[in-house]
Short mmCIF file of C-alpha atoms in Angstrom, two decimals:
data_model
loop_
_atom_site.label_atom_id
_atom_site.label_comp_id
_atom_site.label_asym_id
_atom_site.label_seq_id
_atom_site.Cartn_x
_atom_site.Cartn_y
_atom_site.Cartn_z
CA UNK D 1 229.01 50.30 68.78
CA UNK D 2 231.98 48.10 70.79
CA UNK D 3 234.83 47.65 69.34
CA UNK D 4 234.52 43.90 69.49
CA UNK D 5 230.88 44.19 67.56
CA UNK D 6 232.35 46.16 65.01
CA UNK D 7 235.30 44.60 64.61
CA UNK D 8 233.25 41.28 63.80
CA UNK D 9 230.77 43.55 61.21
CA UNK D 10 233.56 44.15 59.43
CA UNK D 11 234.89 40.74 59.28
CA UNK D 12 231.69 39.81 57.63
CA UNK D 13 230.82 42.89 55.41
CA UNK D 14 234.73 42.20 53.91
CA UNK D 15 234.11 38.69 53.27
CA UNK D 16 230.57 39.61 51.20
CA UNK D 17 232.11 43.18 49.25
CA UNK D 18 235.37 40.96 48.42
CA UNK D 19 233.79 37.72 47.41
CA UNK D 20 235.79 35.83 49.83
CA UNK D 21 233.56 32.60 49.44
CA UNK D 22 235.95 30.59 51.28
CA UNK D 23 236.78 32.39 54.40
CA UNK D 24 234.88 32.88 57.50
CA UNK D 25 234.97 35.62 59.80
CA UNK D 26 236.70 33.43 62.29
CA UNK D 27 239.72 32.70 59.51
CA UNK D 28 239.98 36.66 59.60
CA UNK D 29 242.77 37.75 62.01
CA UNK D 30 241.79 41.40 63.04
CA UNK D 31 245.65 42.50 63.36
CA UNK D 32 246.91 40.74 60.93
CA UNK D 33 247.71 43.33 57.21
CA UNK D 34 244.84 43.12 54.73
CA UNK D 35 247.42 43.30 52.02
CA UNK D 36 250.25 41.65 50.82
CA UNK D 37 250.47 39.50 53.65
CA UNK D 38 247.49 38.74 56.02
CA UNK D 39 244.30 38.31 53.15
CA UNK D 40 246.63 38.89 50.76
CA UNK D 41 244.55 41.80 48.97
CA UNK D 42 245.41 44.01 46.26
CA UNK D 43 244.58 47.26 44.86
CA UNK D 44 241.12 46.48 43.50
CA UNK D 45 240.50 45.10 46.70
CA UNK D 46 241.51 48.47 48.64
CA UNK D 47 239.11 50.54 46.35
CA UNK D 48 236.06 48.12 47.15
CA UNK D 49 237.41 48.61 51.26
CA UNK D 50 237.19 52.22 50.30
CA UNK D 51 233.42 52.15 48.94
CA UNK D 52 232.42 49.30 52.19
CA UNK D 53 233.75 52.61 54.28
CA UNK D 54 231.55 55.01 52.35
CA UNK D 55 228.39 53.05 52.07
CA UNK D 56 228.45 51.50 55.31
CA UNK D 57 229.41 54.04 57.42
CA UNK D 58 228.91 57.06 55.32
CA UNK D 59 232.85 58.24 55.50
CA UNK D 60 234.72 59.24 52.62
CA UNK D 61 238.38 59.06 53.07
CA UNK D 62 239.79 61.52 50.54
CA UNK D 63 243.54 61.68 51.98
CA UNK D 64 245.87 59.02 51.03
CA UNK D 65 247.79 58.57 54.01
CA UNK D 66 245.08 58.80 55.81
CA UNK D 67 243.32 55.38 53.60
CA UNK D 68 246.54 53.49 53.80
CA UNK D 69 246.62 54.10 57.96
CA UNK D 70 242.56 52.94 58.04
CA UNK D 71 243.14 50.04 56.06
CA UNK D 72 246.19 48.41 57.49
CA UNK D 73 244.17 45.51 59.27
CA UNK D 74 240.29 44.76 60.12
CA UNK D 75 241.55 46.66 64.08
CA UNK D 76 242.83 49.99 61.82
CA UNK D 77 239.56 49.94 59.96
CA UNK D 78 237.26 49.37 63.34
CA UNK D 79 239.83 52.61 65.06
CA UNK D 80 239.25 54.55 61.99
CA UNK D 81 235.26 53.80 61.91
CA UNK D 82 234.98 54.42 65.72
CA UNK D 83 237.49 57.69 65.71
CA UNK D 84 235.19 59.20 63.17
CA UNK D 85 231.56 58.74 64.88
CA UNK D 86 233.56 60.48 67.53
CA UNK D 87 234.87 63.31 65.79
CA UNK D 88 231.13 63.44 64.19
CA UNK D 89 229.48 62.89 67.49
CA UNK K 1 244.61 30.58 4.80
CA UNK K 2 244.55 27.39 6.47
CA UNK K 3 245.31 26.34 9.97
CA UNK K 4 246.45 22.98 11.83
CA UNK K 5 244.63 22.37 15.41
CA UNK K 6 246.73 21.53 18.15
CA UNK K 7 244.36 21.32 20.70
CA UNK K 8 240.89 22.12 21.75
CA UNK K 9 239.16 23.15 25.48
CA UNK K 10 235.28 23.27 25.38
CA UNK K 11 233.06 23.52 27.98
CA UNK K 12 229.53 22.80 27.40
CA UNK K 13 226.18 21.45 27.83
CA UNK K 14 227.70 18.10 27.67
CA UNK K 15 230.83 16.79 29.68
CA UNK K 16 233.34 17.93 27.13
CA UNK K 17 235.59 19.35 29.67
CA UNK K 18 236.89 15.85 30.49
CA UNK K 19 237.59 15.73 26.37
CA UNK K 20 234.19 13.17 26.73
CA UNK K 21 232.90 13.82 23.21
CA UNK K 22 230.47 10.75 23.81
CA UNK K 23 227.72 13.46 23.98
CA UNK K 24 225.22 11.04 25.87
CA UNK K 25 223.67 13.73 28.00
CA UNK K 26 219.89 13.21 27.37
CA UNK K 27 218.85 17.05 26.53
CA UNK K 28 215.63 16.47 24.88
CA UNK K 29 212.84 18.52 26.24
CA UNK K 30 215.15 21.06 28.46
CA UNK K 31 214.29 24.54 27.06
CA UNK K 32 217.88 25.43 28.65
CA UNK K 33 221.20 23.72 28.65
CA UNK K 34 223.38 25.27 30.71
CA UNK K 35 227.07 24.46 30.92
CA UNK K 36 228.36 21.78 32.83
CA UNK K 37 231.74 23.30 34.48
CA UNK K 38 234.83 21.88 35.72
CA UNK K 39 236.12 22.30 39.26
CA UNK K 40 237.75 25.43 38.50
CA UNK K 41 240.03 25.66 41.10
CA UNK K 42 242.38 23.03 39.64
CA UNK K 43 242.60 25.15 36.35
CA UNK K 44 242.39 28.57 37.44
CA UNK K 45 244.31 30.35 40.37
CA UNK K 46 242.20 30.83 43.36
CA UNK K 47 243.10 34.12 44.00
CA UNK K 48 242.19 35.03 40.31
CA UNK K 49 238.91 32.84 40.78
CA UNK K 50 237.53 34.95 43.54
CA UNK K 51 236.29 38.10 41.27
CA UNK K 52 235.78 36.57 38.30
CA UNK K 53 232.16 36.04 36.96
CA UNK K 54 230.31 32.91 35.11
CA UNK K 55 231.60 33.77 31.88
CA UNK K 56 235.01 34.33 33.09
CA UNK K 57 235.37 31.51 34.54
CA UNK K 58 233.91 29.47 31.60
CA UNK K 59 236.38 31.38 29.10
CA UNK K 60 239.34 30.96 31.16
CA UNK K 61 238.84 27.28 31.97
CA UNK K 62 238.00 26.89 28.62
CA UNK K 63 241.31 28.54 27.61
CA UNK K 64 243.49 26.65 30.14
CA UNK K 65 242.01 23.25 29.49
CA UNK K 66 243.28 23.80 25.50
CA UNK K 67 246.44 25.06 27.01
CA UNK K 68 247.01 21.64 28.70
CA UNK K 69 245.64 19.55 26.01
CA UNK K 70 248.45 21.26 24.01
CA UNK K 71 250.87 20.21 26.45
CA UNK K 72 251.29 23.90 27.56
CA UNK K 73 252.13 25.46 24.63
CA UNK K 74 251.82 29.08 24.69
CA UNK K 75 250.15 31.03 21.86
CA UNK K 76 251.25 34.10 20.26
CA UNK K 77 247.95 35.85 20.03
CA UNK K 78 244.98 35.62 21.53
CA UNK K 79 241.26 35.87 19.93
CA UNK K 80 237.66 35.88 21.22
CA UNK K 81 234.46 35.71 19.28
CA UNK K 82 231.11 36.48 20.89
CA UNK K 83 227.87 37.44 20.78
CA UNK K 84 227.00 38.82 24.01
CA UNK K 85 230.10 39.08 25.78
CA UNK K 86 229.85 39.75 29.52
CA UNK K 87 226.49 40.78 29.48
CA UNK K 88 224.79 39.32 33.00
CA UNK K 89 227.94 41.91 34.80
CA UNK K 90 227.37 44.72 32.06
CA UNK K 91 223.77 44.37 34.04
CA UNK K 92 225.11 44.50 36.69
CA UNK K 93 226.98 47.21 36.57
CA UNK K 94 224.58 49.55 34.55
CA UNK K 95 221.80 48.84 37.50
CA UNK K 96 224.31 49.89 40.06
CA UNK K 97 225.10 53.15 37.82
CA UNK K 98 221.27 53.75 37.99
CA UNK K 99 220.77 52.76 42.08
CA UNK K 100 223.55 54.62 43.20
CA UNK K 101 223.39 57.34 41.20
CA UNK K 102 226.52 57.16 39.62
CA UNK K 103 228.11 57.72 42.66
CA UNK K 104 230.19 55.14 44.65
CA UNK K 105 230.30 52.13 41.92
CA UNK K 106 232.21 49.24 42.46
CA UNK K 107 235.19 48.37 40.64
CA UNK K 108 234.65 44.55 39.94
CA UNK K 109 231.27 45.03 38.00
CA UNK K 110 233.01 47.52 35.80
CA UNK K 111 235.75 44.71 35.14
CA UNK K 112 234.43 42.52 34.20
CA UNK K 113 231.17 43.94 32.44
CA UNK K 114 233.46 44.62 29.26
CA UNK K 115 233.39 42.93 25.69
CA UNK K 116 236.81 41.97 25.64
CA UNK K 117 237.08 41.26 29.23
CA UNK K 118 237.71 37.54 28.54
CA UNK K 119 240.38 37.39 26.09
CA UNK K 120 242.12 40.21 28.51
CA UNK K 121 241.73 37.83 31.21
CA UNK K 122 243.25 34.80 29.24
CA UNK K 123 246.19 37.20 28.10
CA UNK K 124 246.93 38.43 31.86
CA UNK K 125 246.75 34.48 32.91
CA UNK K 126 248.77 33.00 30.45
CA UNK K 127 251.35 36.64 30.45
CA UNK K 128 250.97 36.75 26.46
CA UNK K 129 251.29 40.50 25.44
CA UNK K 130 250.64 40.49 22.03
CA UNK K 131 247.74 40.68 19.70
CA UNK K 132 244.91 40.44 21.81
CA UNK K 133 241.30 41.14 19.88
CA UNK K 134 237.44 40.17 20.87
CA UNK K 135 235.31 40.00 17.72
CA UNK K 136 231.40 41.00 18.45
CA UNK K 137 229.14 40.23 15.22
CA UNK K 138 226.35 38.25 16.39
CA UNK K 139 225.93 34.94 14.86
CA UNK K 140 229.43 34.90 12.97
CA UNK K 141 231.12 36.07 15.97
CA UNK K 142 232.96 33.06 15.74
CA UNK K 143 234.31 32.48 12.64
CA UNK K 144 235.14 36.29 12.35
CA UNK K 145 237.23 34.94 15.21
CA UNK K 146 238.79 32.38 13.22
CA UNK K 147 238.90 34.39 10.19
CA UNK K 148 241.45 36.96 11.94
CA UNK K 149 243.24 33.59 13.30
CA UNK K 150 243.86 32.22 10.30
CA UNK K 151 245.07 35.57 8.40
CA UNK K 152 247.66 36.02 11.26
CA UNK K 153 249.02 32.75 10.64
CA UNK K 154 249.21 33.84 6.97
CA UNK K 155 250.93 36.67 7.83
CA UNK K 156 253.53 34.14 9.75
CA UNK K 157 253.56 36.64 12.29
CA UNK K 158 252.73 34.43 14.49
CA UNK K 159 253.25 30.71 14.77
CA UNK K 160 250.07 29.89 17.55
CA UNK K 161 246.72 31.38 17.87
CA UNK K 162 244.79 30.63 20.66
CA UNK K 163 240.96 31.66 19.47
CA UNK K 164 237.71 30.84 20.85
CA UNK K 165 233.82 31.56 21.00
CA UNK K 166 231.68 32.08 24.02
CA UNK K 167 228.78 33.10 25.35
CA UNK K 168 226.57 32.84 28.51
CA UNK K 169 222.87 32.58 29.46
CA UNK K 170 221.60 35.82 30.12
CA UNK K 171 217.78 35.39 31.99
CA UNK K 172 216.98 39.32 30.81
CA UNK K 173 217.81 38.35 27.20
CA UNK K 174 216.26 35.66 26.96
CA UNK K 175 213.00 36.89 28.89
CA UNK K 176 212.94 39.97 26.40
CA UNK K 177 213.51 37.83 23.62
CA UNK K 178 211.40 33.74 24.63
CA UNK K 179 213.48 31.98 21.68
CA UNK K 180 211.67 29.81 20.26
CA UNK K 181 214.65 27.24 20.58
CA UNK K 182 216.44 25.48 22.83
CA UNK K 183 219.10 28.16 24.47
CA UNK K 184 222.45 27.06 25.52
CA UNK K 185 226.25 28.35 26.29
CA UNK K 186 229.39 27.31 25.90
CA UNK K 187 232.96 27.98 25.63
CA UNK K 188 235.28 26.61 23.11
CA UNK K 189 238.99 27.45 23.05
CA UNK K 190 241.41 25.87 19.95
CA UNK K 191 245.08 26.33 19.81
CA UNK K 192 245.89 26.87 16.07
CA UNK K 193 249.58 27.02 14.31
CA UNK K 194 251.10 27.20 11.31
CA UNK K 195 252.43 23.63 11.18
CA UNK K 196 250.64 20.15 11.43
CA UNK K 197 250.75 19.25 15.68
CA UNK K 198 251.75 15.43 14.53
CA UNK K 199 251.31 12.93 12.09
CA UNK K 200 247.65 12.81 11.71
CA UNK K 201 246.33 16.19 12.47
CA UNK K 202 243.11 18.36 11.89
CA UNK K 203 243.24 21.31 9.31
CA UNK K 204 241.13 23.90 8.95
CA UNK K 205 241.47 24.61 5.39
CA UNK K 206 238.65 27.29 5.06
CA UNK K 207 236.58 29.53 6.81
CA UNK K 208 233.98 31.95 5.00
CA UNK K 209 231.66 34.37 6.22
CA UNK K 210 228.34 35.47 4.48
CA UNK K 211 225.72 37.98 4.94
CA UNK K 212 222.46 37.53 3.36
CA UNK K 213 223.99 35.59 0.67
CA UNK K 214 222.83 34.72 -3.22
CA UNK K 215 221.11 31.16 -3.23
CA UNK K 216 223.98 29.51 -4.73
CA UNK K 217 227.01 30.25 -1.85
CA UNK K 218 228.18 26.71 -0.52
CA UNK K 219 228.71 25.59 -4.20
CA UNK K 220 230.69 28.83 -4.98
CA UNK K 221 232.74 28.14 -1.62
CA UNK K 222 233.29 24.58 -2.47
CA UNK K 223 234.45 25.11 -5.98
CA UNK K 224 236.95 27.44 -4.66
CA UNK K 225 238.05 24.97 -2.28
CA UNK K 226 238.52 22.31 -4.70
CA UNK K 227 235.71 20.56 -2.83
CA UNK K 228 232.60 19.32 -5.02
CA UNK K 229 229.87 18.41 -2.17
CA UNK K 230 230.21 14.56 -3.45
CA UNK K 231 233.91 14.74 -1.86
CA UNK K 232 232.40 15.66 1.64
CA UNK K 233 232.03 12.60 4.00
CA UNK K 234 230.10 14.60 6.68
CA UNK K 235 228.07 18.04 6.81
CA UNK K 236 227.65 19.53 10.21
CA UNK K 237 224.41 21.70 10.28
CA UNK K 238 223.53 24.19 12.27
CA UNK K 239 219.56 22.99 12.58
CA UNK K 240 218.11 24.29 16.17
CA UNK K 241 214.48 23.32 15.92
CA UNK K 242 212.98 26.84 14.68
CA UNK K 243 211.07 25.85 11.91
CA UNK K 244 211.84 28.90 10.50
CA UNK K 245 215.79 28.57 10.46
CA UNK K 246 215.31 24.99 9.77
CA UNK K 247 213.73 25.57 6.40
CA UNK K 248 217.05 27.14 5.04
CA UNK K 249 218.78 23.45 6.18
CA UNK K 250 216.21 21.43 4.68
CA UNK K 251 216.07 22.71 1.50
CA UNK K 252 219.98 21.71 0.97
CA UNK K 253 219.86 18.44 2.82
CA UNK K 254 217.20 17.88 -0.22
CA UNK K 255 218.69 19.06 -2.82
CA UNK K 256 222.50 20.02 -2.54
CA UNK K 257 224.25 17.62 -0.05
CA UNK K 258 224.66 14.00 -1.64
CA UNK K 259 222.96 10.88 -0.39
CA UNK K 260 226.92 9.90 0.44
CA UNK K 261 227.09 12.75 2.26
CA UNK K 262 226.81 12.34 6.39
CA UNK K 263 224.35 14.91 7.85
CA UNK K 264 225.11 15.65 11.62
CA UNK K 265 223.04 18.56 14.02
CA UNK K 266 224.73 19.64 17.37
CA UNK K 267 222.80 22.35 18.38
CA UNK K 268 220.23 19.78 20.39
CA UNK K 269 223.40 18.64 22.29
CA UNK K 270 224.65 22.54 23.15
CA UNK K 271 221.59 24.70 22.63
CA UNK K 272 221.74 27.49 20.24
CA UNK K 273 224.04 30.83 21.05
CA UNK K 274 226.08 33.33 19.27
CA UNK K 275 229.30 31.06 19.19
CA UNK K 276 227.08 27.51 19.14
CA UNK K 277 229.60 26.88 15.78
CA UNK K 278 232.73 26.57 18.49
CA UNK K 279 230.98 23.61 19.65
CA UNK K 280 230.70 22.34 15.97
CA UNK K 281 233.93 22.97 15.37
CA UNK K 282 235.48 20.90 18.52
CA UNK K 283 232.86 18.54 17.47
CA UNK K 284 234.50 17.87 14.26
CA UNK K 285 237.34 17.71 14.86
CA UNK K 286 237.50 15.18 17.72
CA UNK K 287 235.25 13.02 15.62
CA UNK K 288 237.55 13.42 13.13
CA UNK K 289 240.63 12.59 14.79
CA UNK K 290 238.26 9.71 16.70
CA UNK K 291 237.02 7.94 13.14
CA UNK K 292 233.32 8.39 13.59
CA UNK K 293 231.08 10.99 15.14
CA UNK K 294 228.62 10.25 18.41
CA UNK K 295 225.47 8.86 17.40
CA UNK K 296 223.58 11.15 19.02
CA UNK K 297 225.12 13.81 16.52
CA UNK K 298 223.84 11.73 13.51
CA UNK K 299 220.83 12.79 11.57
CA UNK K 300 221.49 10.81 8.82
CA UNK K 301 224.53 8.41 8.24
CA UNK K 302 226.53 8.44 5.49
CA UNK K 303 229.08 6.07 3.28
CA UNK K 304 232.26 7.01 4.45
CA UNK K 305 233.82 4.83 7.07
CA UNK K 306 236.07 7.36 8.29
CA UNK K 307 235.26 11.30 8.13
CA UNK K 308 237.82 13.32 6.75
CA UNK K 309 236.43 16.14 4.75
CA UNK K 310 233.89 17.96 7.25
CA UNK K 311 232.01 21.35 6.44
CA UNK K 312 230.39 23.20 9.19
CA UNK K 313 227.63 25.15 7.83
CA UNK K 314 225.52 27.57 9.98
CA UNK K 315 223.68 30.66 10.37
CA UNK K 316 221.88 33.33 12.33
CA UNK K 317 218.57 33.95 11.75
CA UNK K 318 218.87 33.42 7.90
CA UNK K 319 221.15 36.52 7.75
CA UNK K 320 224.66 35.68 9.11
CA UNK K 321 225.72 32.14 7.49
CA UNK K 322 228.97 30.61 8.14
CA UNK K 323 231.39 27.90 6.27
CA UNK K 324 234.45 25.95 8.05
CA UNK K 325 235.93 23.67 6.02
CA UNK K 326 237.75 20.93 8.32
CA UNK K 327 239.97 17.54 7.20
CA UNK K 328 241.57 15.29 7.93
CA UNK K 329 245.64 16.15 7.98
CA UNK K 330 248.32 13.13 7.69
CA UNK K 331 251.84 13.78 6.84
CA UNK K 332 253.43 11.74 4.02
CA UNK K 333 255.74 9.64 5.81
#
């Protein structure tokens, strides 16, 4: 998949595995953080990022750096996502 | 034990959230009254609002709404009573257990699928760390509630108790179940202290629990509240339209309750639910504080002009039955 596509998935699989009833995909900036600033999200909110990952895309991030560096932004997650079919391809 | 009310937050069947207590909603016929809510968003943060669940939302809002009717007084303990708790998530999150395998669950079911997930909430909104407790015993949920309420105020522990009774439609229970009433939900929230709020005030000067009790309980409860039934103006019953749960009503409305006596029903304005008595309860006491109860609470009027010595009499399936004792409060000048 393009990055573009994906990067647009994800938009939309965030907004339905967060319950952000008030955003659209279009409010989402892609390089903006996901937490703190940017969306704002918290800690309960990285662990359901962490299952969207899993389910989704079947990858199971088990080192901590490595989740904090694939969730920095909706961009880091779409790298991450694409960087990993590779490795897999 | 006794207790003063400062304030009160219900949500309900009827518009009570706006402290409307007119109860004109025509209900008659509707085999399920479900809560009319407030905008939330005005009473609850936003970012709080986004994971929270039906009966979150109706527990906090409930909560908050007594909060500002209190002027934002802050309690010193905290207290839930209900029957089913958060059971449409605990649904949820025991189907995803069973889909998934136990693998990969997610986090928010888990939260708020848990019996005391409401008062937790309520605590973490309002940043009270102290005695924090969710009381679980079916139809006396409630006034167990109340009970624990009113014995930490005895203590003087603590000045304010915030305690309150809900519970939410669940379609699976009530599929497995087809009451053969009408089903409703509700939250009601009361800020309680050990001091009158004002000048006129409401007290709750008794609240009793029974199970399966000898034929002759009200009158023992009365006598020990210095009460004979011809001192009541008004008797709030619990009457849902089981025939079955009715009979236990009618048999005092003939022969215990004086013809003096006022006889008002609520649960055809709320529905019948584990914590239906919460409703009672705000019922009361706005109607007491208001001089006269809604007409379409009244079964059958009585003498008094005024209310000002209220009992609140209910049970659960003829096994759980539950006194309040609630009057009038004014301080001698």
């Amino acid at each position: 998949m393009e990055k573009t596509a994906l990067v647009e998935q994800l938009k939309a699989q965030i907004i339905e595995a967060l319950l952000l009833e008030d955003l659209t995909p279009g409010d989402i900036d892609p390089a903006a953080p996901l937490f703190v600033e940017g969306l704002g999200l918290d800690s309960i909110d990285a662990l359901e990022l962490i299952l969207l990952l899993e389910k989704q895309y079947g990858i199971r991030v088990e080192d901590p750096k490595e989740r904090r560096d694939a969730l920095q932004s909706v961009n880091a997650m779409a790298d991450y996502i694409l960087s990993h079919e590779k490795s897999e391809g | 034990m006794h207790a003063y009310l400062t304030s009160t937050g219900l949500i309900s069947p009827q518009r009570t959230f706006e402290n409307d207590f007119s109860c004109g909603l025509e209900t008659e016929g509707a085999p399920i009254l479900p809560a009319i809510e407030p905008n939330y968003k005005g009473l609850i943060n936003p970012v709080q609002l986004r994971r929270m669940s039906r009966i979150l939302k109706l527990g906090l809002g409930a909560a908050q709404l007594c909060i500002n009717n209190a002027g934002g007084q802050q309690p010193d303990a905290i207290i839930v009573g209900t029957g089913l708790a958060c059971v449409n998530d605990l649904e949820i999150f025991l189907k995803s257990i069973i889909e998934t395998g136990e693998q990969s669950l997610s986090s928010i079911p888990f939260i708020n699928s848990l019996h005391n997930t409401v008062a937790a909430q309520v605590a973490r909104t309002l940043k009270i760390q102290t005695y924090n407790n969710t009381h679980c015993h079916r139809g006396a949920s409630f006034e167990n509630a109340l009970l624990d309420a009113l014995m930490l105020l005895h203590e003087k522990e603590h000045q304010q108790v915030l305690v309150g009774g809900i519970d939410e439609f669940s379609t699976h229970y009530y599929n497995l179940l087809t009451p053969k009433v009408v089903t409703g939900e509700g939250a009601g929230f009361f800020l309680l202290s050990n001091a009158p709020a004002g000048k006129n005030s409401v007290k709750i000067s008794a609240v009793r629990t029974f199970y399966a009790p000898e034929e002759n309980f009200i009158a023992r409860f009365l006598a020990e509240q210095h009460t004979p039934a011809h001192h009541l103006d008004a008797v709030l019953l619990g009457i849902n339209g089981n025939p079955g749960d009715d009979a236990v009503y009618c048999r005092l409305m003939d022969s215990f309750f004086p013809p003096s006596c006022q006889l008002i029903t609520y649960k055809h304005l709320c529905g019948e639910y584990h914590t239906s008595s919460a409703f009672g309860l705000a019922l009361a006491a706005h109607s007491i504080a208001a001089g006269a109860f809604p007409a379409p609470a009244i079964f059958k009027p009585g003498k008094a002009a005024k209310p000002q010595k209220v009992l609140l009499y209910n049970h659960y399936q003829n096994c759980n039955h539950t006194l309040i004792l609630i009057e009038k409060f004014a301080a001698e000048s």
